[in-house]
Coordinates of N, CA and C and ligand atoms in Angstrom, one line a residue:
X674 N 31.5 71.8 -27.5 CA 32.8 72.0 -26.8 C 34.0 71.7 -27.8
X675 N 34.9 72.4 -28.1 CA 36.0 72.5 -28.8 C 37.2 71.3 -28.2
X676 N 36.9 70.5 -28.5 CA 37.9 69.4 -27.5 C 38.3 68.5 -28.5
X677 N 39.4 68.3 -28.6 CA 40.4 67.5 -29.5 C 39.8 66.0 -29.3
X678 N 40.3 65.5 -28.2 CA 40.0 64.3 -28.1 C 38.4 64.0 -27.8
X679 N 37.2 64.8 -28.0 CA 36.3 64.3 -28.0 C 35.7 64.5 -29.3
X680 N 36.5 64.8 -30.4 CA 36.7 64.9 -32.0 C 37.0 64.0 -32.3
X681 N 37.7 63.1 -31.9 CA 38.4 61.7 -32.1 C 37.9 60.6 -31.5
X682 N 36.9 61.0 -30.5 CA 36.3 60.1 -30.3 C 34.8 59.8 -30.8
X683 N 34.9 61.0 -31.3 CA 33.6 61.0 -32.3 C 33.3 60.4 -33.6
X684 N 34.7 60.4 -34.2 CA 35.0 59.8 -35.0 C 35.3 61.3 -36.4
X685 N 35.0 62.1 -35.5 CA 34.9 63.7 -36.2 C 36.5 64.2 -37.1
X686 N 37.8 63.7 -36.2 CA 39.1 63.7 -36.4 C 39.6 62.7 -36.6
X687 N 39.9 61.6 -37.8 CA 40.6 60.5 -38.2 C 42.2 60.3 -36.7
X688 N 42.2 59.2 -36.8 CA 43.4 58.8 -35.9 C 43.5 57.3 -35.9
X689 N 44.6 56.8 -36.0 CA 45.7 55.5 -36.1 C 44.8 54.8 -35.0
X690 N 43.6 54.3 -35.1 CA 43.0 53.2 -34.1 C 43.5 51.4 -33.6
X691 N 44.1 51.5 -32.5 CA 44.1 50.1 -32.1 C 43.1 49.2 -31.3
X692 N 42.1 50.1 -31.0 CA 40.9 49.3 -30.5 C 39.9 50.3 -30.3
X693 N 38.3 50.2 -30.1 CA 37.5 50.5 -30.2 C 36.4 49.9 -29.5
X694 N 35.5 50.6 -28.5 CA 34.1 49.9 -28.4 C 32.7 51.3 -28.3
X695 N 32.3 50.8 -27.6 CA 30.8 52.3 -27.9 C 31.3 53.2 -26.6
X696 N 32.1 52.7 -25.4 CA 32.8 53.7 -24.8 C 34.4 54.5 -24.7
X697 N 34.8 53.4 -25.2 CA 36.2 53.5 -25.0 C 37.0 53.4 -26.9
X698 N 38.2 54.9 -26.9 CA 38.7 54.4 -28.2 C 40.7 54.5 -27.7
X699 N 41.3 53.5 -28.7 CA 43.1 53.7 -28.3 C 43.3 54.1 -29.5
X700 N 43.9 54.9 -29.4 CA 45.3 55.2 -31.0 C 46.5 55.5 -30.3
X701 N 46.8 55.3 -31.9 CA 48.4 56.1 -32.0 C 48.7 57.0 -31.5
X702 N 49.9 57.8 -30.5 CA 50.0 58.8 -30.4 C 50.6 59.4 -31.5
X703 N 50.3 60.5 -31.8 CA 51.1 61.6 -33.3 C 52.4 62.0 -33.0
X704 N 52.7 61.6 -31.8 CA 54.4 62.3 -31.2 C 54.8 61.3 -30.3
X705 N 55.0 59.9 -30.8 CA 55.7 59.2 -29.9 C 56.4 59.4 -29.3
X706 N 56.3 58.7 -28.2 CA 57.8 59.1 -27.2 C 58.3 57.9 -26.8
X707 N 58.4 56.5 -27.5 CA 58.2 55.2 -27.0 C 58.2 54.7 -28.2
X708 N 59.0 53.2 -29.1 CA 58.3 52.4 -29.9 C 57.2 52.5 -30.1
X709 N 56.3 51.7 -29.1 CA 54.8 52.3 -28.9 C 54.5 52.8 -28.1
X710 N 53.5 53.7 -28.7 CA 53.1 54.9 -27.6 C 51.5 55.0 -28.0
X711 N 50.5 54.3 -27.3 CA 49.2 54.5 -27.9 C 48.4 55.4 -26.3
X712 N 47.2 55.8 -26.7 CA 46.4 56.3 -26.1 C 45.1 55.9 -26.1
X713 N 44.7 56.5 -24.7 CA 43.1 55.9 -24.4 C 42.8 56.5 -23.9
X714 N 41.3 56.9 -24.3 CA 40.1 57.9 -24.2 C 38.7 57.2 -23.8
X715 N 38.2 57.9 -22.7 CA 36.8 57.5 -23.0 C 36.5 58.6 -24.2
X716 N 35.0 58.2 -24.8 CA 34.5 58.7 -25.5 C 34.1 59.8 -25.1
X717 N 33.0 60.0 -24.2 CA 32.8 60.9 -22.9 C 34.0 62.1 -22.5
X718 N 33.6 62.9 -22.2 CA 34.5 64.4 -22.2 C 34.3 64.1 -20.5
X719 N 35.7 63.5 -20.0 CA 35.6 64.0 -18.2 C 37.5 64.5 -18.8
X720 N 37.4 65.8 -17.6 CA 38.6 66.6 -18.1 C 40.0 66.1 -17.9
X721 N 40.0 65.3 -16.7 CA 41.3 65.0 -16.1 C 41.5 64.3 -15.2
X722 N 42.6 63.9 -14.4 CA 42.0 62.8 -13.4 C 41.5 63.0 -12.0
X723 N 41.6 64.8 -12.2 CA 41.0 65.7 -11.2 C 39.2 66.0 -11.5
X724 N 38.9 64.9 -12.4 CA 37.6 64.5 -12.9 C 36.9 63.2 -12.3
X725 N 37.6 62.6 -11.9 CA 37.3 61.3 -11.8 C 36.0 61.7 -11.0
X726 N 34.7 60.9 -10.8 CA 34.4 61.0 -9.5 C 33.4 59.7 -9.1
X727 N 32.7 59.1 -8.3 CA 32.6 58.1 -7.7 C 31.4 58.0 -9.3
X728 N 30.5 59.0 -9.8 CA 29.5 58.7 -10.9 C 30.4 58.4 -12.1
X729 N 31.2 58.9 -12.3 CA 32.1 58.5 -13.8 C 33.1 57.4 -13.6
X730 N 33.5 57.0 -12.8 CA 34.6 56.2 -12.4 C 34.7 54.8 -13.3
X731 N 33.4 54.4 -13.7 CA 33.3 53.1 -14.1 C 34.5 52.9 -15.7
X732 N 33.8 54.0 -15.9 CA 34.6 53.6 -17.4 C 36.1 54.3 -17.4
X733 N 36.7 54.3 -16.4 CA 38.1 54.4 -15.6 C 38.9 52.7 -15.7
X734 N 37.7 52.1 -14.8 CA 37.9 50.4 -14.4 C 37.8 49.6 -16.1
X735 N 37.0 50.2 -16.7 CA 36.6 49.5 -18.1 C 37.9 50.2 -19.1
X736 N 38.5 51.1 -19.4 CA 39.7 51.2 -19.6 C 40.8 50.6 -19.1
X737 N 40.9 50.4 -17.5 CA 41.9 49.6 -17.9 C 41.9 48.1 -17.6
X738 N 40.7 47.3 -17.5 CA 40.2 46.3 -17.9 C 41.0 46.0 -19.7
X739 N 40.9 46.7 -20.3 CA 40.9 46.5 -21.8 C 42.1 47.3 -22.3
X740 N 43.1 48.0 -21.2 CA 44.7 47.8 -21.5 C 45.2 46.6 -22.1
X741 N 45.4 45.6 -20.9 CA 46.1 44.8 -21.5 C 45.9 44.2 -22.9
X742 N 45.0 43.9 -23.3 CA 44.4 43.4 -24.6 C 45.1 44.7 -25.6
X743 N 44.8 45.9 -25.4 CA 45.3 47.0 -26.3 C 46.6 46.9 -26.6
X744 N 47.7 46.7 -25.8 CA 49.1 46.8 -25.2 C 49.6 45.4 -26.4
X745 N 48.7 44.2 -26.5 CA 48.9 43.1 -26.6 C 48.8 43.8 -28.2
X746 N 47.7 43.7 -28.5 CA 47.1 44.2 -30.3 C 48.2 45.3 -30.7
X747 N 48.9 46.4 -29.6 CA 49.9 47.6 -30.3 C 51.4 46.6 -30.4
X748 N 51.4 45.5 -30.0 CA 52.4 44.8 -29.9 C 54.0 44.8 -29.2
X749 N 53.0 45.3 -28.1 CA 53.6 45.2 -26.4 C 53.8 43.5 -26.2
X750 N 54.8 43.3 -25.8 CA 55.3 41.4 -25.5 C 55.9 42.0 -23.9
X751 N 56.4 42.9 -23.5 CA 57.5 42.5 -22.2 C 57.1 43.6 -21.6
X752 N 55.8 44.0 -21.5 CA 55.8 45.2 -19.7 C 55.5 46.7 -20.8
X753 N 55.3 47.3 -20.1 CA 54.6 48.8 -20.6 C 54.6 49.4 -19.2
X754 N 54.5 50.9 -19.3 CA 54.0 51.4 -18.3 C 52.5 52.5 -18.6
X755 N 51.6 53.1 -17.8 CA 50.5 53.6 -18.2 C 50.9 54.9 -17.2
X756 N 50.5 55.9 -18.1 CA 50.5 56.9 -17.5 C 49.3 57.9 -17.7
X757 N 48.3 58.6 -16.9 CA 48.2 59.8 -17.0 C 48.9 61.4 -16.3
X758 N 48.9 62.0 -17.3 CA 49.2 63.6 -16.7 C 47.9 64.2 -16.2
X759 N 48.2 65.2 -15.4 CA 47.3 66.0 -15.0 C 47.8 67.4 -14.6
X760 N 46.8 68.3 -15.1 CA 46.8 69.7 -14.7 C 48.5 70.7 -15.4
X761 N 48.8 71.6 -14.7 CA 49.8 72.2 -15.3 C 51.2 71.5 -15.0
X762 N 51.5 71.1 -13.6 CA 52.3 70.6 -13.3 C 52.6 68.8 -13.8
X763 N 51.5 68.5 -14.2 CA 51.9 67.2 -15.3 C 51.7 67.8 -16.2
X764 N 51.9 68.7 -16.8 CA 52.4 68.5 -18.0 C 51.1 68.3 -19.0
X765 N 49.6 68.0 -18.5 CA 48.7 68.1 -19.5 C 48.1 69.1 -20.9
X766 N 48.6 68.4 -21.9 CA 48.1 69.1 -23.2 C 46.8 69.7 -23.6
X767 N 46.3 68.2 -23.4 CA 44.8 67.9 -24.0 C 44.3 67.7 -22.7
X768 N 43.0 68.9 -22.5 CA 42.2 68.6 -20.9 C 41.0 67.5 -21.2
X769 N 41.1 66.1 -22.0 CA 40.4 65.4 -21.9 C 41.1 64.1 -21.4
X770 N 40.6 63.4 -20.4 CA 41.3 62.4 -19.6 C 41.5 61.5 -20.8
X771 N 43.0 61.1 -21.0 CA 43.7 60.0 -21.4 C 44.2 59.5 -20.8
X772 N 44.7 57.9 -21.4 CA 45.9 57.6 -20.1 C 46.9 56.8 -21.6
X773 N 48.2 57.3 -21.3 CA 49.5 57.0 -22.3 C 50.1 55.5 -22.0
X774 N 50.3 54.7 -23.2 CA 50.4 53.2 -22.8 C 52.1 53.2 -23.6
X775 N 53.0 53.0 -23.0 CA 54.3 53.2 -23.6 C 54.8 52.1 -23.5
X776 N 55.4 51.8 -24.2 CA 56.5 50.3 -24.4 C 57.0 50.2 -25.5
X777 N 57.4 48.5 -25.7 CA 58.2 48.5 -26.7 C 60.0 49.0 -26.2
X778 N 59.9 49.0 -25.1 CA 61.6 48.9 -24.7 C 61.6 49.0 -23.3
X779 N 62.8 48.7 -23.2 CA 63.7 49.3 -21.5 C 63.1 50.8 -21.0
X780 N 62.0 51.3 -20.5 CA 61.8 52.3 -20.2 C 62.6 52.7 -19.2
X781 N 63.0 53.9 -19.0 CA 63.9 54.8 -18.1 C 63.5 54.1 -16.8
X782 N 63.8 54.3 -15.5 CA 63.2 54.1 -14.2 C 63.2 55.1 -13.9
X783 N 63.6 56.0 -14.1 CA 63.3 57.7 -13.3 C 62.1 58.5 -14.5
X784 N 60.6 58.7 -13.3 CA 60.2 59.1 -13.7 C 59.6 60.6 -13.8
X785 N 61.2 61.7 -13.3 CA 60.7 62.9 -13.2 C 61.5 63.0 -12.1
Ligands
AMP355 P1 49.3 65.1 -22.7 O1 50.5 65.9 -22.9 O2 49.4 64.1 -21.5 O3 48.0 65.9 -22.6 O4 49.2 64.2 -23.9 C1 48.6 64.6 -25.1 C2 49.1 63.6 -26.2 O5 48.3 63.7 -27.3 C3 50.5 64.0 -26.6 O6 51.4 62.9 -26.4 C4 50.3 64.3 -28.1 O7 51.4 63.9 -28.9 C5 49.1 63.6 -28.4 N1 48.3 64.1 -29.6 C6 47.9 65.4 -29.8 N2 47.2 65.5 -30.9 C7 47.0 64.2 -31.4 C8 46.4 63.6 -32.5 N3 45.7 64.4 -33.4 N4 46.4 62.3 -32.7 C9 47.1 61.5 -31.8 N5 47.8 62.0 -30.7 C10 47.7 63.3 -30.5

């Protein structure tokens, strides 16, 4: 499958890593939109969050078990917000489920 982020989780495409385990990897985003702007991926190719489903869900809970720790290591101190997009109307790039960890400031309160 031709999929960006399961290239990077492969270890196939180099990227700015802030944490790592045998399911789950965070980097850098290449286009910040935030001081920090990291991302997280299961390793696992599920498409979107219109993927989730009661058999894959776990490493959903194990992601964001292992935010805060991420947020803390990208050098998040005062709040972040997590985002995923989905489908056309979010705005999704990459059809492999991420979720975007933004901080490092006063984020907007309007979100759209
Ligand atoms: P989305 O628009 O929610 O699908 O988010 C995709 C994100 O992936 C965007 O914020 C991009 O800047 C980011 N991105 C694309 N390619 C790379 C890459 N090679 N390394 C790191 N981030 C990337």
């Amino acid at each position: 499958m031709d999929c960006l982020f399961c290239k990077i989780g492969a270890g196939d495409i180099p990227s700015n890593k802030v944490y790592e385990d045998e399911k789950i990897l965070a980097f850098h985003d290449i286009a910040p939109q935030a001081p920090v702007h990291v991302l997280v991926i299961p390793r696992a190719h599920i498409a979107s969050a219109n993927d989730v489903t009661a058999t894959n869900s776990e490493i959903v809970a194990h992601i964001f078990t292992c935010i805060p720790a991420i947020a803390k290591k990208a050098g998040i101190t005062n709040g972040y917000r997590v985002i995923t997009n989905c489908g056309e109307d979010g705005c999704q790039s990459v059809k492999h489920l991420h979720f975007h960890i933004l901080g490092g400031k006063k984020l907007p309160e309007n979100m759209g």
